[in-house]
XYZ file of C-alpha atoms in Angstrom:
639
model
C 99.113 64.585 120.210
C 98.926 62.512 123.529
C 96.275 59.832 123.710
C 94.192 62.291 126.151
C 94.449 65.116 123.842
C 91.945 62.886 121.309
C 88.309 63.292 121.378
C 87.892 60.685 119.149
C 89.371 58.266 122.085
C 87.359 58.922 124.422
C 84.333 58.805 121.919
C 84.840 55.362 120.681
C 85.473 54.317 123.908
C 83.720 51.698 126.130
C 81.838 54.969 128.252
C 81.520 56.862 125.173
C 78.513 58.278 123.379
C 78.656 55.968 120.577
C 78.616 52.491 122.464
C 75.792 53.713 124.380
C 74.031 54.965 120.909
C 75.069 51.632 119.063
C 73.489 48.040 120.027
C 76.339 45.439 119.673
C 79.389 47.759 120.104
C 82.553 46.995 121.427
C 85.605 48.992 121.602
C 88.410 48.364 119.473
C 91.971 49.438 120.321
C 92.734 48.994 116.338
C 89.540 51.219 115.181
C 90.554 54.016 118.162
C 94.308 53.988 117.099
C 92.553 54.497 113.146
C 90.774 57.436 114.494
C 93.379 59.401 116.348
C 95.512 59.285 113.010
C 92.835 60.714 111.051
C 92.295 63.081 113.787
C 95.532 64.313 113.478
C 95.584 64.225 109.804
C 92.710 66.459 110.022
C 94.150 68.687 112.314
C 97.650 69.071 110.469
C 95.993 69.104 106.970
C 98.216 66.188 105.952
C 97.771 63.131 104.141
C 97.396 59.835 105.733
C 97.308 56.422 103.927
C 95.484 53.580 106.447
C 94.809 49.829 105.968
C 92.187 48.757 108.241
C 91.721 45.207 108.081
C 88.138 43.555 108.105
C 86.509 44.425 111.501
C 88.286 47.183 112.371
C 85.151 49.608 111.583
C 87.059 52.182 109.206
C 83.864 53.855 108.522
C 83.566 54.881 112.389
C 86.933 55.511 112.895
C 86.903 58.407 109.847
C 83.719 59.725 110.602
C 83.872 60.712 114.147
C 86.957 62.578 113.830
C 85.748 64.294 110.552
C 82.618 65.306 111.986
C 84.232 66.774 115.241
C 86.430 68.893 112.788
C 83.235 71.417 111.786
C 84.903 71.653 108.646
C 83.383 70.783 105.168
C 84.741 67.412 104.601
C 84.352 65.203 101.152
C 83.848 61.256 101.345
C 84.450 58.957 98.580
C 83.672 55.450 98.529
C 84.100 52.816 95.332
C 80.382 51.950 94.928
C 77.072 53.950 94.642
C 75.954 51.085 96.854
C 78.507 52.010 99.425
C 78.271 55.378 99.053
C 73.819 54.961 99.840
C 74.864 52.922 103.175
C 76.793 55.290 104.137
C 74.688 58.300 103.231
C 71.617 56.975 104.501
C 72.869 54.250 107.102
C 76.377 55.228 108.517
C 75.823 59.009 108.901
C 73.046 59.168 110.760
C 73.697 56.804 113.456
C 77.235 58.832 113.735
C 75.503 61.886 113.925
C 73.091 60.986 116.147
C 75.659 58.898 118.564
C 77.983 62.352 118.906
C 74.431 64.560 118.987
C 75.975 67.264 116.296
C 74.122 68.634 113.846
C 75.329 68.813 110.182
C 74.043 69.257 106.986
C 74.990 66.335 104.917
C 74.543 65.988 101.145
C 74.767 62.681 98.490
C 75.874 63.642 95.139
C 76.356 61.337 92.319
C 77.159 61.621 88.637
C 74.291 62.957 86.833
C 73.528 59.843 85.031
C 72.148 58.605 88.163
C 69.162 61.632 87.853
C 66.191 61.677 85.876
C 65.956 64.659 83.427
C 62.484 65.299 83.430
C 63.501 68.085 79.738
C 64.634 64.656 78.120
C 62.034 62.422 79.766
C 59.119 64.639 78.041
C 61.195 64.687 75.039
C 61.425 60.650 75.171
C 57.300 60.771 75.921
C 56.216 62.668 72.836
C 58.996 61.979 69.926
C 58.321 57.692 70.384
C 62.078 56.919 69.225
C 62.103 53.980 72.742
C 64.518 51.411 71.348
C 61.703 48.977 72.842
C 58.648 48.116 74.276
C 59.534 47.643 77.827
C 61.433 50.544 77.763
C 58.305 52.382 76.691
C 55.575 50.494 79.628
C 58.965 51.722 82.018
C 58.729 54.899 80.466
C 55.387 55.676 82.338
C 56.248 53.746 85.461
C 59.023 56.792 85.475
C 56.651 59.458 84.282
C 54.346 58.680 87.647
C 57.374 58.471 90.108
C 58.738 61.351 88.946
C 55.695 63.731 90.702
C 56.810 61.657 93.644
C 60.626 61.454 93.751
C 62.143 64.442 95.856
C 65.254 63.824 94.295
C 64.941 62.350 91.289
C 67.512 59.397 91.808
C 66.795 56.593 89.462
C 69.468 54.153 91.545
C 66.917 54.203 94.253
C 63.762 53.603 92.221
C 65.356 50.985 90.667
C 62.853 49.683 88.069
C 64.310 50.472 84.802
C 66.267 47.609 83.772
C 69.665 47.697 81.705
C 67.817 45.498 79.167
C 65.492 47.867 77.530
C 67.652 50.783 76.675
C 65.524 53.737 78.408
C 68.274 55.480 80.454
C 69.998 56.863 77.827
C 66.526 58.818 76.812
C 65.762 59.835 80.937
C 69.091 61.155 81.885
C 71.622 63.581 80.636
C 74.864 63.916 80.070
C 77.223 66.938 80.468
C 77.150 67.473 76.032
C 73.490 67.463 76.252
C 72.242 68.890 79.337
C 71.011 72.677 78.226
C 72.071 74.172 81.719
C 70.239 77.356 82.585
C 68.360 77.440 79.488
C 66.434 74.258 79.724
C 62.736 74.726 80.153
C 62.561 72.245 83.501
C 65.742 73.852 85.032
C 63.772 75.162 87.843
C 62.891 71.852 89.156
C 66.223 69.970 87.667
C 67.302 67.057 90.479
C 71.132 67.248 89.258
C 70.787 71.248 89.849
C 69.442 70.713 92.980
C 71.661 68.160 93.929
C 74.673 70.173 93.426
C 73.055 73.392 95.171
C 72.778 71.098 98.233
C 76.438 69.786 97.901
C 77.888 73.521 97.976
C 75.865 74.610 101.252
C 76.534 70.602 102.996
C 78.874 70.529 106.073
C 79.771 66.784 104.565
C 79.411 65.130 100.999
C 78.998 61.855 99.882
C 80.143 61.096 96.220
C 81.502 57.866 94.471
C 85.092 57.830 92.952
C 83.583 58.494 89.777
C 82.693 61.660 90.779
C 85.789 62.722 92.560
C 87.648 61.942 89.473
C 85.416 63.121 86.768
C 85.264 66.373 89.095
C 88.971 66.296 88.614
C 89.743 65.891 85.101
C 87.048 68.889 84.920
C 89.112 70.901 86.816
C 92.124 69.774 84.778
C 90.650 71.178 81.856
C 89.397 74.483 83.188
C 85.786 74.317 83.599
C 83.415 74.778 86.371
C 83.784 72.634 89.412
C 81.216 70.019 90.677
C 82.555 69.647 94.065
C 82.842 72.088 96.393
C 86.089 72.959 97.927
C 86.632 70.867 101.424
C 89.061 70.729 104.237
C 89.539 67.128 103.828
C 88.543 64.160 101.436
C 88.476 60.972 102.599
C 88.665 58.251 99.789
C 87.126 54.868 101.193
C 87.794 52.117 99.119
C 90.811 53.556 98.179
C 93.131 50.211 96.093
C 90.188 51.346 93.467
C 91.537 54.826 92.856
C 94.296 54.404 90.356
C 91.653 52.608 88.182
C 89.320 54.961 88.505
C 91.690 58.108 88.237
C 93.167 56.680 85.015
C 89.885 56.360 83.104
C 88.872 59.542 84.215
C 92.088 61.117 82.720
C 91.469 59.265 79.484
C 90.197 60.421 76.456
C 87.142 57.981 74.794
C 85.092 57.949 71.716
C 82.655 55.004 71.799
C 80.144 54.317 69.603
C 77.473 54.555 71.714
C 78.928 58.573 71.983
C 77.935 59.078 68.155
C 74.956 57.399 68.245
C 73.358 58.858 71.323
C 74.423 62.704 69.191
C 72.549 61.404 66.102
C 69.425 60.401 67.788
C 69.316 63.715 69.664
C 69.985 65.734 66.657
C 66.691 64.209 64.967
C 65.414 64.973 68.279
C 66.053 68.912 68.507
C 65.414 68.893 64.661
C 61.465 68.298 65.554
C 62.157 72.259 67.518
C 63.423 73.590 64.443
C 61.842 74.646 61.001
C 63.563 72.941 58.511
C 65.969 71.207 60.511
C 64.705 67.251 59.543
C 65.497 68.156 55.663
C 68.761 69.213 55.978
C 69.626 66.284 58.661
C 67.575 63.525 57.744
C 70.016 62.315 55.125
C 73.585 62.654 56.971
C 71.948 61.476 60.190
C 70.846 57.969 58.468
C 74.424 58.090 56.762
C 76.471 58.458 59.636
C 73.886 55.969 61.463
C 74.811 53.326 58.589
C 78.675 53.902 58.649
C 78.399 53.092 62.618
C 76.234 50.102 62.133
C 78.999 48.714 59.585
C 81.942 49.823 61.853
C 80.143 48.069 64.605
C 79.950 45.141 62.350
C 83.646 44.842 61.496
C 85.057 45.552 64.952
C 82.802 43.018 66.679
C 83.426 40.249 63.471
C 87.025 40.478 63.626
C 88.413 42.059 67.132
C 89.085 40.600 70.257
C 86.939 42.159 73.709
C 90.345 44.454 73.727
C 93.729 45.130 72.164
C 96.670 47.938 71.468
C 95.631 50.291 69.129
C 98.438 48.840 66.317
C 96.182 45.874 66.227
C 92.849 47.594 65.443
C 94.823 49.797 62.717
C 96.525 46.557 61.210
C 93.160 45.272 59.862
C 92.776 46.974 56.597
C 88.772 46.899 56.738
C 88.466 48.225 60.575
C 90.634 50.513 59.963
C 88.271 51.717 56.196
C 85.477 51.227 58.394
C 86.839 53.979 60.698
C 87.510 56.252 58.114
C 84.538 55.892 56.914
C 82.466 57.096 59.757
C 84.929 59.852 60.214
C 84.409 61.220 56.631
C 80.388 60.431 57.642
C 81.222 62.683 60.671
C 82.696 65.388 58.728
C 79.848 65.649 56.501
C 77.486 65.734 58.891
C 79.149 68.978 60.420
C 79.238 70.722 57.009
C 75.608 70.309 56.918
C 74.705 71.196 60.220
C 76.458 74.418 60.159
C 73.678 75.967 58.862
C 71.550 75.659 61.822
C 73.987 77.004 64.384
C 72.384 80.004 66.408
C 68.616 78.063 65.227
C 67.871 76.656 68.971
C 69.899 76.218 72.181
C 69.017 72.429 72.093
C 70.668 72.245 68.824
C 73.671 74.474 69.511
C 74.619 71.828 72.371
C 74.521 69.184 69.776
C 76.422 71.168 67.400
C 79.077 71.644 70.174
C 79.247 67.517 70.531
C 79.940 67.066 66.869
C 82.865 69.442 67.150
C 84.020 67.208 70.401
C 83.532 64.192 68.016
C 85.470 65.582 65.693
C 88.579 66.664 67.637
C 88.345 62.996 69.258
C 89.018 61.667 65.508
C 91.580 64.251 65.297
C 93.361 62.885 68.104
C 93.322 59.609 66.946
C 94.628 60.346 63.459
C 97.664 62.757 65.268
C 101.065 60.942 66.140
C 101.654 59.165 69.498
C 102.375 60.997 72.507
C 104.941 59.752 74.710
C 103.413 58.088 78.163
C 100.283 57.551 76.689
C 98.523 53.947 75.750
C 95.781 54.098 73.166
C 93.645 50.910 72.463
C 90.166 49.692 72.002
C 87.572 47.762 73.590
C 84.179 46.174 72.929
C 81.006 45.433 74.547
C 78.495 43.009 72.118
C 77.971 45.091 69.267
C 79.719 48.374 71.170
C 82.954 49.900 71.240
C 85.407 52.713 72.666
C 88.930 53.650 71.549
C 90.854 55.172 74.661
C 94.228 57.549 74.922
C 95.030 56.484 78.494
C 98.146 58.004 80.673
C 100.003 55.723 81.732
C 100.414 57.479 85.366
C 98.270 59.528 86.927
C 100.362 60.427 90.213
C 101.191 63.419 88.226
C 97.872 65.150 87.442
C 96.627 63.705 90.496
C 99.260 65.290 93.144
C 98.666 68.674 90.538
C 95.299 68.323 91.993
C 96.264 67.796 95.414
C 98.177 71.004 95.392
C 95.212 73.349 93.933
C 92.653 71.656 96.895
C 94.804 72.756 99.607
C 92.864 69.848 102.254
C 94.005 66.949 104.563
C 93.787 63.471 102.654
C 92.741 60.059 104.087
C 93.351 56.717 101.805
C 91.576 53.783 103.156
C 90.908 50.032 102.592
C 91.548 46.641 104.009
C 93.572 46.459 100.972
C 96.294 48.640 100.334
C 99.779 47.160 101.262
C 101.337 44.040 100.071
C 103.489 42.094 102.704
C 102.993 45.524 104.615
C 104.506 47.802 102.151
C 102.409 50.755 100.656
C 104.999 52.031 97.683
C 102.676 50.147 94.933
C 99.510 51.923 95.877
C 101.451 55.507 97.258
C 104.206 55.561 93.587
C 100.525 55.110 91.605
C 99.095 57.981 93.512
C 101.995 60.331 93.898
C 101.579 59.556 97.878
C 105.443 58.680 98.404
C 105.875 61.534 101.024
C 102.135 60.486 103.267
C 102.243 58.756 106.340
C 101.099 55.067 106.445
C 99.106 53.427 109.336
C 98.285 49.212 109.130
C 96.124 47.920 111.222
C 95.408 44.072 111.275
C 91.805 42.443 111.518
C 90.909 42.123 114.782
C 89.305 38.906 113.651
C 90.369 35.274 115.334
C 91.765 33.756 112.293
C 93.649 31.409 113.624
C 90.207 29.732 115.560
C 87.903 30.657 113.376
C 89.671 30.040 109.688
C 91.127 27.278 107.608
C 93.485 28.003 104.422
C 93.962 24.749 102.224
C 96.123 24.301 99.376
C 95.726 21.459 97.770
C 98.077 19.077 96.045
C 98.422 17.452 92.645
C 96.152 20.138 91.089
C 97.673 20.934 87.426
C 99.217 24.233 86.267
C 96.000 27.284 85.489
C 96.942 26.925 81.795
C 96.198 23.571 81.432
C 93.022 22.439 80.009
C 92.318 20.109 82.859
C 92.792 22.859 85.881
C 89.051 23.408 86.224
C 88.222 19.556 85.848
C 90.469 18.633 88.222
C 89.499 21.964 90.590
C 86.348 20.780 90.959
C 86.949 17.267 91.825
C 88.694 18.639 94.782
C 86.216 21.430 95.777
C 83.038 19.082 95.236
C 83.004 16.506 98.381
C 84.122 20.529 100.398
C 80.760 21.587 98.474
C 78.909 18.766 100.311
C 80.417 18.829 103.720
C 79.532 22.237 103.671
C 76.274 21.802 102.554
C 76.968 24.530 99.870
C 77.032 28.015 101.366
C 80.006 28.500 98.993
C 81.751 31.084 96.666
C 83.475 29.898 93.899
C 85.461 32.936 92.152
C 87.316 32.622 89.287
C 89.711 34.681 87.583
C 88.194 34.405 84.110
C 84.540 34.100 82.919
C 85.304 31.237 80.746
C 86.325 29.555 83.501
C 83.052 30.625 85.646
C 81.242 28.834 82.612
C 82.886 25.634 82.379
C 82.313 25.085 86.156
C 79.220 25.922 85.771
C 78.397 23.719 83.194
C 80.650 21.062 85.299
C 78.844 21.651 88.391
C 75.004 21.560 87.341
C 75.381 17.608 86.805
C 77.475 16.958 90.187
C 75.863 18.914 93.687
C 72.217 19.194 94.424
C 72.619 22.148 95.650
C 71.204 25.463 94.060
C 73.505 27.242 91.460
C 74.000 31.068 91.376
C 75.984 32.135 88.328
C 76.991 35.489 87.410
C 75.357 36.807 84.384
C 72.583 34.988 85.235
C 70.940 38.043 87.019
C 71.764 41.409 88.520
C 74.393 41.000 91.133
C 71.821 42.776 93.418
C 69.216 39.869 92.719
C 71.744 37.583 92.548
C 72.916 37.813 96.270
C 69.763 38.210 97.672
C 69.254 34.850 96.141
C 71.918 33.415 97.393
C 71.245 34.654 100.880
C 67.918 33.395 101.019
C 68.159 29.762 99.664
C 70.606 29.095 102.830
C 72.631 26.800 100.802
C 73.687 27.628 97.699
C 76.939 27.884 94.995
C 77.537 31.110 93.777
C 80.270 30.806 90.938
C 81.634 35.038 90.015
C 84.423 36.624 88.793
C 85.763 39.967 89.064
C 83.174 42.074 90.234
C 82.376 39.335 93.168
C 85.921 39.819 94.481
C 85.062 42.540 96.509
C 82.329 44.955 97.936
C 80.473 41.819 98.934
C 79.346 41.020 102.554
C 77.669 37.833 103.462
C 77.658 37.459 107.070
C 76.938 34.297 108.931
C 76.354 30.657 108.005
C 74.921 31.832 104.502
C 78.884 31.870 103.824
C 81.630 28.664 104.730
C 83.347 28.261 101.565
C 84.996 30.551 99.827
C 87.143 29.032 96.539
C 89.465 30.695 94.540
C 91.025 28.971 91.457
C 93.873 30.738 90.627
C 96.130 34.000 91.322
C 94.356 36.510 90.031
C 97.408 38.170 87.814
C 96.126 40.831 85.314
C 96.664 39.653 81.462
C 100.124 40.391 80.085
C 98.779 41.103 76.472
C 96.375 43.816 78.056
C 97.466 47.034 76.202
C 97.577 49.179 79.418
C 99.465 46.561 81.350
C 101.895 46.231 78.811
C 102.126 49.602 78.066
C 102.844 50.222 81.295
C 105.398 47.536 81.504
C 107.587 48.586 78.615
C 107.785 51.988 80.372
C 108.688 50.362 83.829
C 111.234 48.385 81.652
C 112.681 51.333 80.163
C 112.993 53.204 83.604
C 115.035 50.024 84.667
C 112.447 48.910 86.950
C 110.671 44.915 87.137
C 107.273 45.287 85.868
C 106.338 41.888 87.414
C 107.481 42.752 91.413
C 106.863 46.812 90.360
C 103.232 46.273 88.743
C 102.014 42.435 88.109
C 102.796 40.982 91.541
C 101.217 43.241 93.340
C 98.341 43.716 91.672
C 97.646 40.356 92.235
C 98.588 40.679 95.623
C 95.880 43.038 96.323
C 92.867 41.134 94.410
C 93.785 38.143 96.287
C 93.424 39.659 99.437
C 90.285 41.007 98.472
C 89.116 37.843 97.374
C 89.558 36.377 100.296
C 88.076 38.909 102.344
C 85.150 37.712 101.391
C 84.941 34.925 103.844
C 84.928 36.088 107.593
C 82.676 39.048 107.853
C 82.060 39.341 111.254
C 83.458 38.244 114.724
C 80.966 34.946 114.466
C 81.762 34.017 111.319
C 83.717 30.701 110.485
C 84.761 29.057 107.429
C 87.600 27.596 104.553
C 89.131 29.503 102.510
C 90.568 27.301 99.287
C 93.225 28.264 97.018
C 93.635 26.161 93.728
C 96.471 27.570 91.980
C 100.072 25.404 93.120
C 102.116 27.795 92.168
C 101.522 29.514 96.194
C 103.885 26.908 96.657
C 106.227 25.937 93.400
C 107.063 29.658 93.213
C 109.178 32.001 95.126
C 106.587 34.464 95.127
C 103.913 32.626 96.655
C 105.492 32.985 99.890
C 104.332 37.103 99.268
C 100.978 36.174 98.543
C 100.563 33.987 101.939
C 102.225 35.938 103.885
C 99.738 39.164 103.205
C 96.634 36.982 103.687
C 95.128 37.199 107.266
C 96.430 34.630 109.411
C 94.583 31.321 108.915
C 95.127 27.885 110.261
C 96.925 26.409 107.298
C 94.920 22.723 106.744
C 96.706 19.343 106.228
C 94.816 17.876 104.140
C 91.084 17.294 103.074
C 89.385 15.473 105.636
C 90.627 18.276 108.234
C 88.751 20.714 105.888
C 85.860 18.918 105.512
C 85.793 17.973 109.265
C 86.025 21.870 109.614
C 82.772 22.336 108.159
C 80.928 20.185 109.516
């Protein structure tokens, strides 16, 4: 299609609607050329896999062409928090730049609705794991006459601490559908209704993917069927598609169906005698699983190490005999109430998730454990997705945008399009219309030990500190590990007068507000600080990054996944590790220049960017930043 023959050219333009609609616009040649390939995409019904590098206004350049289209189109993005600024932000201005009328809808998972059925339940039976969560309990009992749609994300006063959720929302085993005595005024009902009559929908991966493996297995759809989906945030899908197309039992699964069977048992004549007794059993044999997993087991591990210790493994059995007999009793009150019908039908889930773990190993499947405090979940994970997921593909029949500022690595897309089952999409990259090279300094210093030595982080901070004062602290420090995180920490408190914001230490929410506000301060996070955060302006100089963020070998997906590469003759480092890293990097350091007037230093600790071969790969797919001699031209640089 000629460059005339676009709308969305002439719309993004400099005499276009939406630079007269927007304050601040100016038009980008990068963020037109994005939109004319979606355009097409659109039009053709293909699939389309774009990096748009930081600046480049994706969300624009996807929107206008996909509301042009009239079609139903799908939007995806990697964060609830994303997928609200777009919703309730993004859309409109769009919308009202382009003056078209469409009926938009936000959907999330339903855990993200209050269910006012369980919330009355939670009110009169007085099983609240605490008191807070009982003084939130009627903070949520007067906002819900209020809410018009019942999304507990936005009210945002029930904190993870006190346990309430769990007794305000539902879940897909315990939600009573039709037949629930609230269904009439049921926000996830509603919310759904809306999504099936909206011209565009806003959901989070975890949506699209639980929507997915639903699909998979035969049931009713959440989504309605689209045109097109656009996945935003797209280097998270392969994550997120993977867990979705797990199978899980977690403890907090069993304990959540023994509570609610006591619950429905207060419906029921008769019910609490017959359950009382292998309730409180099955309750014990989790609390002493629990025990034994969280005494003895590292955070995570293969499955061969959790069945090589002889008293996890009794421990299991245990509450899987528990299981068993709670079944046998509860059989006699099947048909007694639809409430406990549903929680019949979750035991007999429980039990074939057992099953599955006491059947044989399937071939390209990982299973392994994990655990959170006193928590855990044992997984059966594929170890590709590109399969199910391109099955999917086939059944939707719709045009498919992938986008991120992350996606390639040294411009090539085959990591992220072999994951996805992409190898036959077109690719688009699209640099950061950013000045890097004016308004960014890379440094890598010398002398700094290896990562696995004990004295990295000593030594790390020695060189980072006297940057920390020219820069008057406006810093990130982002580490690889938590450990790490806390030995700086605990480093740092003694040696800069500046204030300290340390992950953990509050929401992340609270925790960059914070940070924002006090003008100068250190905040020290790993993982989920890498990306998805924007601080724009002199609030941000500094960003630090201690080492190359490579995933753990002894992870039992990654090396699952690298015997298989292995096997297939491939290099699981260059095929999996490398550029992994690759991409985690680049998000890390995406965190620095936000906007066309930001400035600043970004530091990179770990040597081996120059003692290996491969660091030249890493550099070489990091925007283009004047490389810095030495300290004093950093510190010079900020001040």
């Amino acid at each position: 299609m000629s460059q005339e023959a676009h709308r969305s050219t002439r719309l993004l333009g400099a005499e276009g609607p939406v630079a007269a609609a927007l304050d601040g616009f100016a038009p980008r040649e990068t963020q037109i050329r994005m939109a004319e390939a979606v355009e097409d995409t659109l039009n053709s019904g293909g699939t389309l896999v774009a990096e748009a590098g930081t600046g480049i206004g994706k969300t624009l350049a996807y929107l206008v062409p996909a509301l042009l289209g009239g079609e139903r189109v799908i939007v995806s993005t990697g964060t609830k928090t994303l997928q609200d600024q777009l919703f309730f932000r993004d859309l409109p201005l769009v919308c009202k730049a382009l003056d078209v009328s469409v009926t938009p809808a936000l959907l999330k998972g339903r855990a993200n609705y209050l269910c006012l059925h369980r919330m009355n339940i939670a009110r009169t039976d007085g099983r609240l794991p605490s008191r807070e969560a009982a003084l939130e309990l009627e903070n949520v009992m007067q906002w819900s006459s209020r809410t018009p749609d019942g999304d507990l994300t936005l009210f945002g006063e029930v904190s993870d601490d006190s346990g309430l959720m769990p007794f305000i929302t539902s879940t897909a085993d315990n939600c009573l559908g039709s037949e629930c005595p609230q269904f009439d005024d049921c926000f996830v009902a509603r919310a759904r209704r809306e999504a099936q009559e909206a011209d565009i929908v806003v959901v989070n991966h975890h949506l699209l993917f639980a929507d997915m493996a639903i699909k998979q297995s035969g049931f009713g759809e959440v989504l309605p069927g689209a045109s097109a989906f656009i996945v935003d945030e797209a280097h998270q899908a392969p994550e997120t598609a993977s867990r979705f197309f797990s199978t899980s039992l977690s403890s907090r699964q069993v304990q959540d169906l023994c509570r609610d069977f006591l619950a429905e048992s207060a419906e029921v004549s008769g019910a609490m005698g017959i359950l009382r007794e292998p309730v409180a059993d099955c309750l014990q044999k989790l609390k002493e699983t629990q025990a034994e997993i969280a005494a003895t087991l590292p955070e995570r591990g293969a499955w061969s190490d959790l069945l090589s210790d002889a008293t996890v493994r009794n421990a299991l059995q245990q509450l899987e005999q528990s299981v068993i007999g709670l079944a046998r009793e509860v059989s006699r009150l099947e048909g007694s109430a639809r409430g406990m019908d549903g929680c019949i039908e979750r035991l007999q889930e429980v039990q074939l998730q057992f099953d599955r773990f006491d059947a044989p190993e399937k071939q390209g499947e990982v299973r392994w454990f994990e655990r959170r405090g006193r928590g855990f979940a044992l997984h059966i994970t594929p170890l590709e997705v590109s399969t199910a997921f391109s099955q999917f593909r086939e059944l939707a029949d719709a045009a498919w945008l992938f986008t991120s500022a992350t996606l390639s690595v040294g411009g090539d897309f085959s990591h992220f399009t072999r994951q996805m089952g992409l190898e036959e999409a077109d690719t688009l990259q699209l640099d950061s219309p950013f000045d890097y090279a004016h308004k960014a300094l890379i440094w890598l210093p010398d002398g700094l030990p290896e990562p696995r030595e004990a004295g990295f982080v000593p030594a790390l901070l020695d060189r980072v500190v006297p940057l920390l004062e020219a820069s008057r602290g406006r810093a990130f420090l982002l580490f690889t590990s938590h450990r790490a995180l806390r030995m700086a920490a605990e480093l740092l408190a003694d040696r800069v007068s500046f204030p300290l914001f340390v992950q953990g230490e509050q929401p992340r929410s609270l925790l960059l507000d914070a940070f924002r506000q006090s003008g100068e301060g250190v905040l020290l996070g790993s993982a989920s600080f890498w990306e998805g955060v924007d601080v724009i302006g002199e609030a941000l100089s500094l960003v630090v990054i201690d080492k190359l963020p490579f995933a753990a070998p002894d992870d039992p997906v990654i090396e699952a996944r690298s015997k298989q590469l292995r096997r297939e003759g491939g290099n699981p480092f260059f095929q999996l590790f490398l550029p992994q890293a690759v991409i985690s990097l680049k998000q890390g350091a995406g965190r620095l220049i936000r906007d066309v007037n930001d400035r600043g230093v970004l530091v990179i600790c770990d040597p081996r960017l120059k003692t290996k071969s491969y660091g030249r790969i890493f550099l070489e797919s990091l925007p283009p930043m004047k490389p810095a001699e030495g300290q004093s031209e950093v510190e010079e640089f900020l001040q």
